[in-house]
PDB file of C-alpha atoms and ligand atoms in Angstrom:
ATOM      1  CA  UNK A   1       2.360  -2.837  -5.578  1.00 74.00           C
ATOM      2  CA  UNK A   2      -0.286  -0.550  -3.907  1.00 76.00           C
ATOM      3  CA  UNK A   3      -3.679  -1.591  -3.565  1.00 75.00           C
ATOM      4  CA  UNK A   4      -6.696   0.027  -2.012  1.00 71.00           C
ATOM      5  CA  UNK A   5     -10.225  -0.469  -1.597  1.00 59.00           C
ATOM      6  CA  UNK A   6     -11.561  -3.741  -2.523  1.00 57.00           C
ATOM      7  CA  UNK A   7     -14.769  -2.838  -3.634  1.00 52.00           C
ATOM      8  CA  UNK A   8     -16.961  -2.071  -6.137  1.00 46.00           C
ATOM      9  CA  UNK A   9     -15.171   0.176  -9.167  1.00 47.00           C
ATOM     10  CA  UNK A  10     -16.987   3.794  -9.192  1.00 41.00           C
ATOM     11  CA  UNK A  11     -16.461   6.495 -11.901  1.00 38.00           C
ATOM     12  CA  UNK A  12     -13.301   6.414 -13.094  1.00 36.00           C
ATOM     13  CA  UNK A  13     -12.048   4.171 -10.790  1.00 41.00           C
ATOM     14  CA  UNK A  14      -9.310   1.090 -12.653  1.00 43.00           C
ATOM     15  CA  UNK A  15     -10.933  -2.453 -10.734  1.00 49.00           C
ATOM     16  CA  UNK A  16      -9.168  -5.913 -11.195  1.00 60.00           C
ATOM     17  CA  UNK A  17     -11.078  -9.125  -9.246  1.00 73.00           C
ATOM     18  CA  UNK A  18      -9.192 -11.254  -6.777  1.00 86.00           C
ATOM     19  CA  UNK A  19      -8.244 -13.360  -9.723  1.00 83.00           C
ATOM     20  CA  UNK A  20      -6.215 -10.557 -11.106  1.00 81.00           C
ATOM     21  CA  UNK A  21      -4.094 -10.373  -7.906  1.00 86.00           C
ATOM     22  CA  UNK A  22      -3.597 -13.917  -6.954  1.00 90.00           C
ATOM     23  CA  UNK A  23      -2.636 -13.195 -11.280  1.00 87.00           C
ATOM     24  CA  UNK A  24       0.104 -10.272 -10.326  1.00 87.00           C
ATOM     25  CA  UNK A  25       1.444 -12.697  -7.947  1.00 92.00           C
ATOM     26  CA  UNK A  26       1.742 -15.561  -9.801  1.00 92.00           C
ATOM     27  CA  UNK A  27       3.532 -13.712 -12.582  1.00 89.00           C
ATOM     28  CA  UNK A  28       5.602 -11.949 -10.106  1.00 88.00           C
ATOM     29  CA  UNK A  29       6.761 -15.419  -8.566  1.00 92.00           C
ATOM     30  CA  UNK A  30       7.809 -16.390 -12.035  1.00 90.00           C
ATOM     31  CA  UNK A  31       9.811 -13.797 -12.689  1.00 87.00           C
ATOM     32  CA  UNK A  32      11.775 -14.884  -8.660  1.00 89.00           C
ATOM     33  CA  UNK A  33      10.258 -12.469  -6.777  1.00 90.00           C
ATOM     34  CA  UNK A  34      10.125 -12.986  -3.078  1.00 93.00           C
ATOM     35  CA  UNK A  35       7.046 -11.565  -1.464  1.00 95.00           C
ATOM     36  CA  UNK A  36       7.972  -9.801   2.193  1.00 95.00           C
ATOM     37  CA  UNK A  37       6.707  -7.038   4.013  1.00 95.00           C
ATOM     38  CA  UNK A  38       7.573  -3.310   4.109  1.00 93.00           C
ATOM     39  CA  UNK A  39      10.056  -3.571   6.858  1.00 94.00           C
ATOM     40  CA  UNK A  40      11.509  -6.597   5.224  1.00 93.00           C
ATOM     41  CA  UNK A  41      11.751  -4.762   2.091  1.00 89.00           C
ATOM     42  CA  UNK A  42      13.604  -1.840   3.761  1.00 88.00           C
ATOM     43  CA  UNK A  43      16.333  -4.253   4.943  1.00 89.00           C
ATOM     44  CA  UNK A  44      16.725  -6.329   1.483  1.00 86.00           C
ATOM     45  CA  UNK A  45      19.464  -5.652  -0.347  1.00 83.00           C
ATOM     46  CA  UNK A  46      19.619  -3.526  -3.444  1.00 75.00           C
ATOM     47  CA  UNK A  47      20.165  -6.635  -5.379  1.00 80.00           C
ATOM     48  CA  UNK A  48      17.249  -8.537  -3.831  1.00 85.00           C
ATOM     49  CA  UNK A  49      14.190  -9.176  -6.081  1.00 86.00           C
ATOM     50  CA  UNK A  50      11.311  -8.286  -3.772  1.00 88.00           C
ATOM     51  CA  UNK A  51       7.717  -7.554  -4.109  1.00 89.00           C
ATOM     52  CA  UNK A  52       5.628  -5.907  -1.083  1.00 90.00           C
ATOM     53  CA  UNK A  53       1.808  -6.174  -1.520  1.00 91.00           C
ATOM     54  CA  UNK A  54       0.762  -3.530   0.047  1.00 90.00           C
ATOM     55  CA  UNK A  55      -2.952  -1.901   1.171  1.00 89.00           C
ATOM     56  CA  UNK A  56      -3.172   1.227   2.099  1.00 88.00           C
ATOM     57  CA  UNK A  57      -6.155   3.113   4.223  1.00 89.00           C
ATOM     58  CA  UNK A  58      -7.331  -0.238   6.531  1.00 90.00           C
ATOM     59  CA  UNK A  59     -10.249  -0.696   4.095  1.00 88.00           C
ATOM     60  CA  UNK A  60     -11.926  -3.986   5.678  1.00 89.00           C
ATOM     61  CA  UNK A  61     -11.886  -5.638   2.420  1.00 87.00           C
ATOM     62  CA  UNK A  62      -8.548  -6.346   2.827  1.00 91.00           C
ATOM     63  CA  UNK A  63      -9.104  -8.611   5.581  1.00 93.00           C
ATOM     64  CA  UNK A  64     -12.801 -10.111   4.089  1.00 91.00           C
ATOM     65  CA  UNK A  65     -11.133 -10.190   0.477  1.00 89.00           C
ATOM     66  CA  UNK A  66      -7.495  -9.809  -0.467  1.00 91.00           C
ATOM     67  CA  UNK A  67      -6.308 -12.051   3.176  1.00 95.00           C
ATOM     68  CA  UNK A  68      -7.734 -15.243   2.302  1.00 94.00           C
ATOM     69  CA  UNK A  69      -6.228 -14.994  -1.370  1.00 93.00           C
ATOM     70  CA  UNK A  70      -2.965 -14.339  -0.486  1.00 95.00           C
ATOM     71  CA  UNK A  71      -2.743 -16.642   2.372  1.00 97.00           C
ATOM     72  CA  UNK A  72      -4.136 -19.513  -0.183  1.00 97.00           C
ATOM     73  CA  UNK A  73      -0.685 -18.070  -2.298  1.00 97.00           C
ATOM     74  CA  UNK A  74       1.350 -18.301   0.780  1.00 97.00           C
ATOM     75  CA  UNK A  75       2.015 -14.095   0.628  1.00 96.00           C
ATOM     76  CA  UNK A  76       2.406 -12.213   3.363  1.00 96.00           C
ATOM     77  CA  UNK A  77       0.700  -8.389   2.910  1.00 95.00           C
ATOM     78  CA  UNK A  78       1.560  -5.206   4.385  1.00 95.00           C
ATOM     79  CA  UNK A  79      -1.272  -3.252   5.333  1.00 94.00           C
ATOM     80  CA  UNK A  80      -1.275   0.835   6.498  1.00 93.00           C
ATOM     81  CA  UNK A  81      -3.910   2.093   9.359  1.00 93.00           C
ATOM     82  CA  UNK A  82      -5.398   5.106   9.027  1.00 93.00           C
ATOM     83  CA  UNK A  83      -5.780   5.494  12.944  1.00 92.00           C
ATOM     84  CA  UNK A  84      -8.984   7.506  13.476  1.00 92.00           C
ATOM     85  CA  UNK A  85     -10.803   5.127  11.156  1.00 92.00           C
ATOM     86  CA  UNK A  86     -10.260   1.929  12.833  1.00 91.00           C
ATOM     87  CA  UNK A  87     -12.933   0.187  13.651  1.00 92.00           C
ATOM     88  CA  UNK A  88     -15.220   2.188  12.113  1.00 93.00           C
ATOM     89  CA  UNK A  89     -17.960   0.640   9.249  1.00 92.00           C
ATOM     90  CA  UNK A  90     -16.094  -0.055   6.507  1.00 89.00           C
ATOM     91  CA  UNK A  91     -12.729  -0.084   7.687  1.00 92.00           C
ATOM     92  CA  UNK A  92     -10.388  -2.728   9.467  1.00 93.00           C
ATOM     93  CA  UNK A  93     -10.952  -3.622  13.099  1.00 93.00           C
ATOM     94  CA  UNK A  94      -8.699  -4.195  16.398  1.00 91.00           C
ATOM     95  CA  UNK A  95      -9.434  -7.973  15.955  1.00 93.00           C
ATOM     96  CA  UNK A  96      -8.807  -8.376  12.226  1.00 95.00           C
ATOM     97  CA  UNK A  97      -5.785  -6.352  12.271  1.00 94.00           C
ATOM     98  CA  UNK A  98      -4.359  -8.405  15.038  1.00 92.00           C
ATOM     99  CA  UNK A  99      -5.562 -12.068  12.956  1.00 95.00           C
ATOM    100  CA  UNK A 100      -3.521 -10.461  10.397  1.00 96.00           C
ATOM    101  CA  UNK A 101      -0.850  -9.880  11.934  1.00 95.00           C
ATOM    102  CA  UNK A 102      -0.773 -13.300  13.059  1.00 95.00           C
ATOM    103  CA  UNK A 103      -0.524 -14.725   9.909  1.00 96.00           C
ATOM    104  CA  UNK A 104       2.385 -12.779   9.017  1.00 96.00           C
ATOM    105  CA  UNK A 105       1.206  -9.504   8.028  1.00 97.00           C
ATOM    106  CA  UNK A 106       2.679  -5.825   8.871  1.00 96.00           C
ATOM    107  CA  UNK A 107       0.404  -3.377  10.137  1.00 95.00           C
ATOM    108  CA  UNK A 108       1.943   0.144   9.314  1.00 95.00           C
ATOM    109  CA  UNK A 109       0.570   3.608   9.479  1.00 95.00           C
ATOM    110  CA  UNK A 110      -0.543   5.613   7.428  1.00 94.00           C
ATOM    111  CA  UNK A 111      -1.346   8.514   9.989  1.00 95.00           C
ATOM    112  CA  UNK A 112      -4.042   9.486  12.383  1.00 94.00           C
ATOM    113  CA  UNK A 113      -6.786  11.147   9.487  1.00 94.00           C
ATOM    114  CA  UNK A 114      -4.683  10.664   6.625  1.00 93.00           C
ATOM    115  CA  UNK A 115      -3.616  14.511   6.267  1.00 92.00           C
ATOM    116  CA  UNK A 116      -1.563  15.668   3.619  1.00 92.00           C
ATOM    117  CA  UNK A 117       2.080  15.333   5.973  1.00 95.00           C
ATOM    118  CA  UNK A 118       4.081  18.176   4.189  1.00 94.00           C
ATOM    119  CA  UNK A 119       1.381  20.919   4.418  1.00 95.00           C
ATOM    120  CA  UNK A 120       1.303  20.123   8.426  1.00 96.00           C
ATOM    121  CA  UNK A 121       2.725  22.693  11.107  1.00 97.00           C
ATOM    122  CA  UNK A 122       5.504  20.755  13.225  1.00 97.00           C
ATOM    123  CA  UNK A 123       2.912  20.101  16.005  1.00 96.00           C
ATOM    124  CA  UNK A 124       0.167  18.348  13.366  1.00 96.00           C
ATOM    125  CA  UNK A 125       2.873  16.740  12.043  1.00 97.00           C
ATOM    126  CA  UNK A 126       4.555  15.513  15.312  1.00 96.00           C
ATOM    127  CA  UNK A 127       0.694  14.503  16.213  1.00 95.00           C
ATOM    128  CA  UNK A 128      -0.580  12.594  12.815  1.00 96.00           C
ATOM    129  CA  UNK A 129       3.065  10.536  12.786  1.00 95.00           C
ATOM    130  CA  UNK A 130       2.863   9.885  16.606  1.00 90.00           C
ATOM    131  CA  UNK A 131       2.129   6.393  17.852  1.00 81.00           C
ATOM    132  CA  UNK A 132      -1.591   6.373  18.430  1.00 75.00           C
ATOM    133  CA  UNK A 133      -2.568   5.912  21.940  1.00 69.00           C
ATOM    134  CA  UNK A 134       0.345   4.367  23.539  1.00 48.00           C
ATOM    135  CA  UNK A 135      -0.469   0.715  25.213  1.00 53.00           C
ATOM    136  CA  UNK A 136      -3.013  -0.036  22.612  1.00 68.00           C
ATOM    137  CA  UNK A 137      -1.868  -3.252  20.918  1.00 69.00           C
ATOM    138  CA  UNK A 138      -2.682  -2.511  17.311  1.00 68.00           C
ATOM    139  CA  UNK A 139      -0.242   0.475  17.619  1.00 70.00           C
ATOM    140  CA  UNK A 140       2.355  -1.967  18.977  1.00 76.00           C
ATOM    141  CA  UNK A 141       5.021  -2.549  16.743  1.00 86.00           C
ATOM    142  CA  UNK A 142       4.506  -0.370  13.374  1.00 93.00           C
ATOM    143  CA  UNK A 143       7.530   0.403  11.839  1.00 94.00           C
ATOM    144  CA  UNK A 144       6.804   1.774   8.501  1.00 95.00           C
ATOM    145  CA  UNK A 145       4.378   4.792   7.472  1.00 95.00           C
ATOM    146  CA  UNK A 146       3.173   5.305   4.354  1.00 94.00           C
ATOM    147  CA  UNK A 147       2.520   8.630   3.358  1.00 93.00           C
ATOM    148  CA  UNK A 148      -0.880   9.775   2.749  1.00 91.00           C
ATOM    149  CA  UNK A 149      -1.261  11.235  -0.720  1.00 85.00           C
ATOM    150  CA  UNK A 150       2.714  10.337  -1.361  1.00 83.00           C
ATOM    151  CA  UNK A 151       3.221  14.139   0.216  1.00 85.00           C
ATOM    152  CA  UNK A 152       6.095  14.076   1.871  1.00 90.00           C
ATOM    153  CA  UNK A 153       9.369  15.523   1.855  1.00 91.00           C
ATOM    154  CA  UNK A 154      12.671  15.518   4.086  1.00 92.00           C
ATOM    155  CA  UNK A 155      11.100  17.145   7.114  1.00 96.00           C
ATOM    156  CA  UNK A 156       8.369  14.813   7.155  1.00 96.00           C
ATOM    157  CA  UNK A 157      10.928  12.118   6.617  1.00 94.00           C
ATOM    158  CA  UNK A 158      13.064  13.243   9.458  1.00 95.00           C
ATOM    159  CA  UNK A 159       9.690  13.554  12.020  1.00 96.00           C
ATOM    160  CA  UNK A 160       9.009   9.829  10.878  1.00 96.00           C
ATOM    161  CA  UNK A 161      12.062   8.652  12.197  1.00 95.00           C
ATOM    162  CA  UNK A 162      11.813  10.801  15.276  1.00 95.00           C
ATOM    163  CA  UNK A 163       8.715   8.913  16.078  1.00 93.00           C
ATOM    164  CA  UNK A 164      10.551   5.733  15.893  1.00 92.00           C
ATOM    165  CA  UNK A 165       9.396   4.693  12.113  1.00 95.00           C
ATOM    166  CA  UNK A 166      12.481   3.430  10.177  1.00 93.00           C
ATOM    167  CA  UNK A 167      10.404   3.410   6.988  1.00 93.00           C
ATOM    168  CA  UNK A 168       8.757   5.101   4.460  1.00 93.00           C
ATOM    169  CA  UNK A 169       6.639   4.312   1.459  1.00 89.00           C
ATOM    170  CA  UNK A 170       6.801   6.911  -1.190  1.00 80.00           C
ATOM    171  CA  UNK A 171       4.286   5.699  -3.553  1.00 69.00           C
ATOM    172  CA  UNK A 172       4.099   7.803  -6.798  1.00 58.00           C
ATOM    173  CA  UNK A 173       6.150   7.392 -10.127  1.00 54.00           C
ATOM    174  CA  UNK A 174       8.441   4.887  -8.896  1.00 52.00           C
ATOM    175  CA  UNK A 175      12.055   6.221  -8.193  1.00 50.00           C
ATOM    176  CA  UNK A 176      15.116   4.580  -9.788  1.00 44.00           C
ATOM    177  CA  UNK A 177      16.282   2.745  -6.870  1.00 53.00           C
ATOM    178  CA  UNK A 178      15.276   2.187  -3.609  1.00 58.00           C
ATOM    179  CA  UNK A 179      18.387   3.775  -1.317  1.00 70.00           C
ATOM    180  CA  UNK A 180      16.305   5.365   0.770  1.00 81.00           C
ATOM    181  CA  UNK A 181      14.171   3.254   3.620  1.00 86.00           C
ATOM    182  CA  UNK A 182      12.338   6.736   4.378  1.00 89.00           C
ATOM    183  CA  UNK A 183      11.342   6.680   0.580  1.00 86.00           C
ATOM    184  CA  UNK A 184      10.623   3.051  -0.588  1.00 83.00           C
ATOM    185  CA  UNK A 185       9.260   2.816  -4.075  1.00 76.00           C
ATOM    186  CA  UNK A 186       5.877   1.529  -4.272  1.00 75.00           C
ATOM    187  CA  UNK A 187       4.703   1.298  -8.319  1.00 69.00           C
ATOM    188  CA  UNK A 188       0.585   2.355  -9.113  1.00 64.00           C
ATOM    189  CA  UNK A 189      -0.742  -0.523 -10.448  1.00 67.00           C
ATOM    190  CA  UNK A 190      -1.989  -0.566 -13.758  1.00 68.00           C
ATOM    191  CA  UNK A 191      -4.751  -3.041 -16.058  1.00 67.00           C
ATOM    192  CA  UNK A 192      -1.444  -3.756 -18.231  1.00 71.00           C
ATOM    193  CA  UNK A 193       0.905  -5.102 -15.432  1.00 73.00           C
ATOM    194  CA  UNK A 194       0.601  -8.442 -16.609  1.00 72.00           C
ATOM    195  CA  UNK A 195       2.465  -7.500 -19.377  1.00 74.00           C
ATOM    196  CA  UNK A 196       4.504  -4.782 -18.031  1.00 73.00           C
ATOM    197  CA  UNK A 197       5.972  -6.571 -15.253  1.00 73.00           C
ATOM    198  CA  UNK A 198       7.616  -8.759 -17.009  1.00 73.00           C
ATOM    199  CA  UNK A 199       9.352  -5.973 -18.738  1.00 71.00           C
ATOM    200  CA  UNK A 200      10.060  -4.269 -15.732  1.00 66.00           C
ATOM    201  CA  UNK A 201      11.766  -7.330 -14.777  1.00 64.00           C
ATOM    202  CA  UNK A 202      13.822  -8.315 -17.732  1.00 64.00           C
ATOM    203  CA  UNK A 203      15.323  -4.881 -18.213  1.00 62.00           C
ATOM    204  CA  UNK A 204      14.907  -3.358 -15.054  1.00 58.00           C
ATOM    205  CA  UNK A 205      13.081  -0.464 -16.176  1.00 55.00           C
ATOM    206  CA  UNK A 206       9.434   0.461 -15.862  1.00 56.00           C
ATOM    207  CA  UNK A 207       7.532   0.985 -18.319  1.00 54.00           C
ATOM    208  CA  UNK A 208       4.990   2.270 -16.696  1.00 54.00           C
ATOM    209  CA  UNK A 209       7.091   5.326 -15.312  1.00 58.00           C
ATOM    210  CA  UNK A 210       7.230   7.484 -18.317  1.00 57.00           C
ATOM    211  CA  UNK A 211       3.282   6.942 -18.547  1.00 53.00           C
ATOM    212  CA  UNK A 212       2.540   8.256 -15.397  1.00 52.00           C
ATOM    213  CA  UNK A 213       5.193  11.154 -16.012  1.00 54.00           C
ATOM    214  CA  UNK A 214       3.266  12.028 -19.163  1.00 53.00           C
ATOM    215  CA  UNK A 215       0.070  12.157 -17.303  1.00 49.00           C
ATOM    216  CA  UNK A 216      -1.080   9.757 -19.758  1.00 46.00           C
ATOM    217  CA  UNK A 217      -1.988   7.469 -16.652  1.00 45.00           C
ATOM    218  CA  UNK A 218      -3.013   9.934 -14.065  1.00 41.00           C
ATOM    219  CA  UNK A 219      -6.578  10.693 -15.114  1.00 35.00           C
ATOM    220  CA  UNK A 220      -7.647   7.418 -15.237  1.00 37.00           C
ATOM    221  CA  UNK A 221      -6.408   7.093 -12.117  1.00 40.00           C
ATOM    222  CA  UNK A 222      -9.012   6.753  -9.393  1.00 34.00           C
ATOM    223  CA  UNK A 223      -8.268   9.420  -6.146  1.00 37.00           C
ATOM    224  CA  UNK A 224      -4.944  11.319  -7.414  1.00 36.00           C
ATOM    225  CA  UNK A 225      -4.523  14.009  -5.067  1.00 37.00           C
ATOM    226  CA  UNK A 226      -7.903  13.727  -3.199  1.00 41.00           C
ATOM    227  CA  UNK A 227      -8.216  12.115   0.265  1.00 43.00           C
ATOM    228  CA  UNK A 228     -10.020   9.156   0.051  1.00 46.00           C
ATOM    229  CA  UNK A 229     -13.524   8.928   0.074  1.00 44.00           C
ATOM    230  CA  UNK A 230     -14.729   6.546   3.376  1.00 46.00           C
ATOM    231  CA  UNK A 231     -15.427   2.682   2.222  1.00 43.00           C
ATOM    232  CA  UNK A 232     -19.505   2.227   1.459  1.00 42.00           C
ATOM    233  CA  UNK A 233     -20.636  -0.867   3.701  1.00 43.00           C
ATOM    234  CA  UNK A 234     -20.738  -3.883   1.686  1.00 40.00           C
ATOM    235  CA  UNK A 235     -23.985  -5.280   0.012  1.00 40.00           C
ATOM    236  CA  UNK A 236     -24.543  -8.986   0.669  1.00 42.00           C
ATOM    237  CA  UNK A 237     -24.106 -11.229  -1.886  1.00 39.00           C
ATOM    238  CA  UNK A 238     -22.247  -8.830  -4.328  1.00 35.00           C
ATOM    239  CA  UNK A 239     -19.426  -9.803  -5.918  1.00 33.00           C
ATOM    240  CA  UNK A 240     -16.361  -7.989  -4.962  1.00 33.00           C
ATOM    241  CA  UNK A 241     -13.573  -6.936  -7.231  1.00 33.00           C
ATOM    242  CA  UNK A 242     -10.667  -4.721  -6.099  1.00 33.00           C
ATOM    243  CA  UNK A 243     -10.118  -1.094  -7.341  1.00 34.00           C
ATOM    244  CA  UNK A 244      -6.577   0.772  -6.617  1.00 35.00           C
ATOM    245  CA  UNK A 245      -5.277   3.986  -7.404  1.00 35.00           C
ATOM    246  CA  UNK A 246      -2.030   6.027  -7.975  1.00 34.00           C
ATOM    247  CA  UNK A 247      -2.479   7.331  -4.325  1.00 38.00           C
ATOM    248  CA  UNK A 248      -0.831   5.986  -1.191  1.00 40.00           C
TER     249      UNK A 248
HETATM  250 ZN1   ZN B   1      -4.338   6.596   1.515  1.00 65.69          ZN
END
């Protein structure tokens, strides 16, 4: 399950409150699922019923919001980098990401400036997969990428694993199986997963996959195809509520 910005929902943007994901998790541990990380999920076996909550783009509120909800649940998250935006307002920092990690947490990346992988020449490429600055600890250990957009295809695949990454997310529609550790599944999320899910589970399908091949989900959907906008600062005292999108 992909999650973004915990914010404040904007436009068009779908929003569900911390509530609704300590919700999604609860439901999810009914139906057996275990709750790991990407790299954990790349390992299980096909057979294995696992659930990675994942965060793309190192929005901050993952750390203020979504950490201290799932470590009341006793979940583990999985949270991509975008590289150039650490530290900056709005975004994760060196010390949160390494508290996180701490607790249990992956830290993957989701490139340097979150470009658009398969439209890159091999240099940008070899550059926005590449390790960023080597010795620096928050680059130490990443394992997975996920790819910006979901663009990616098998030569961006391959230059992952050159750099040493031994898996992908793929985001998007989600696939029928998950064979490939270069192109893990990672389902939108959707207002009606509480009672999808439990579909999904029972019969193995998705429901929510010929939706989204329809289109009939994809304009509600906040950031398809657009790079995402920089988090606003929080305002004090608001209360905070998480949007997501289709988008990895
Ligand atoms: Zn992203």
């Amino acid at each position: 399950m992909v999650f973004h910005q915990i914010g404040e929902a904007s436009g068009r943007s779908l929003s569900i409150s911390p509530e609704a994901l300590r919700r999604r998790v609860e439901t999810l541990r009914r139906l057996d699922y275990r709750f790991v990380t990407s790299r954990e999920a790349a390992r299980a076996s096909r057979t294995d019923r696992v659930a990675v909550i994942q965060f793309d783009d190192g929005f901050e509120s993952v750390y203020r919001v979504a950490f201290p909800v799932l470590r009341d649940l006793g979940v583990p998250g999985t949270t991509y980098v975008i590289w150039s935006r650490l530290n900056q307002p709005g975004s994760l920092s060196t010390a949160q990401v390494a508290e996180l990690r701490a607790a249990g947490w992956e830290v993957g990346t989701h490139s340097h400036s979150h470009a658009a992988l398969a439209d890159l020449s091999p240099g940008g490429l070899r550059r926005e997969l590449s390790p960023p600055d080597a010795g620096r600890a928050e680059a130490a250990d990443v394992q997975c990428v996920a790819y910006p957009l979901n663009r990616h295809d098998a030569r961006v695949r391959r230059e992952a694993s050159r750099q040493g990454l031994n898996c992908g997310v793929a985001g998007g529609p989600p696939p029928l199986s998950r064979a490939d550790p270069m192109a893990l599944p990672a389902p939108a999320i959707t207002p009606w997963d509480d009672a999808l899910l439990p579909m999904r589970s029972r019969w193995g399908l998705d429901a929510r996959a010929p939706l989204m091949a329809a289109g009939v989900l994809l304009p509600i959907l906040d950031g398809v195809g657009r790079p995402h906008p920089a988090a606003p600062p929080p305002a004090p005292g608001m209360p905070r509520i998480m949007s997501f999108s289709a988008t990895a």
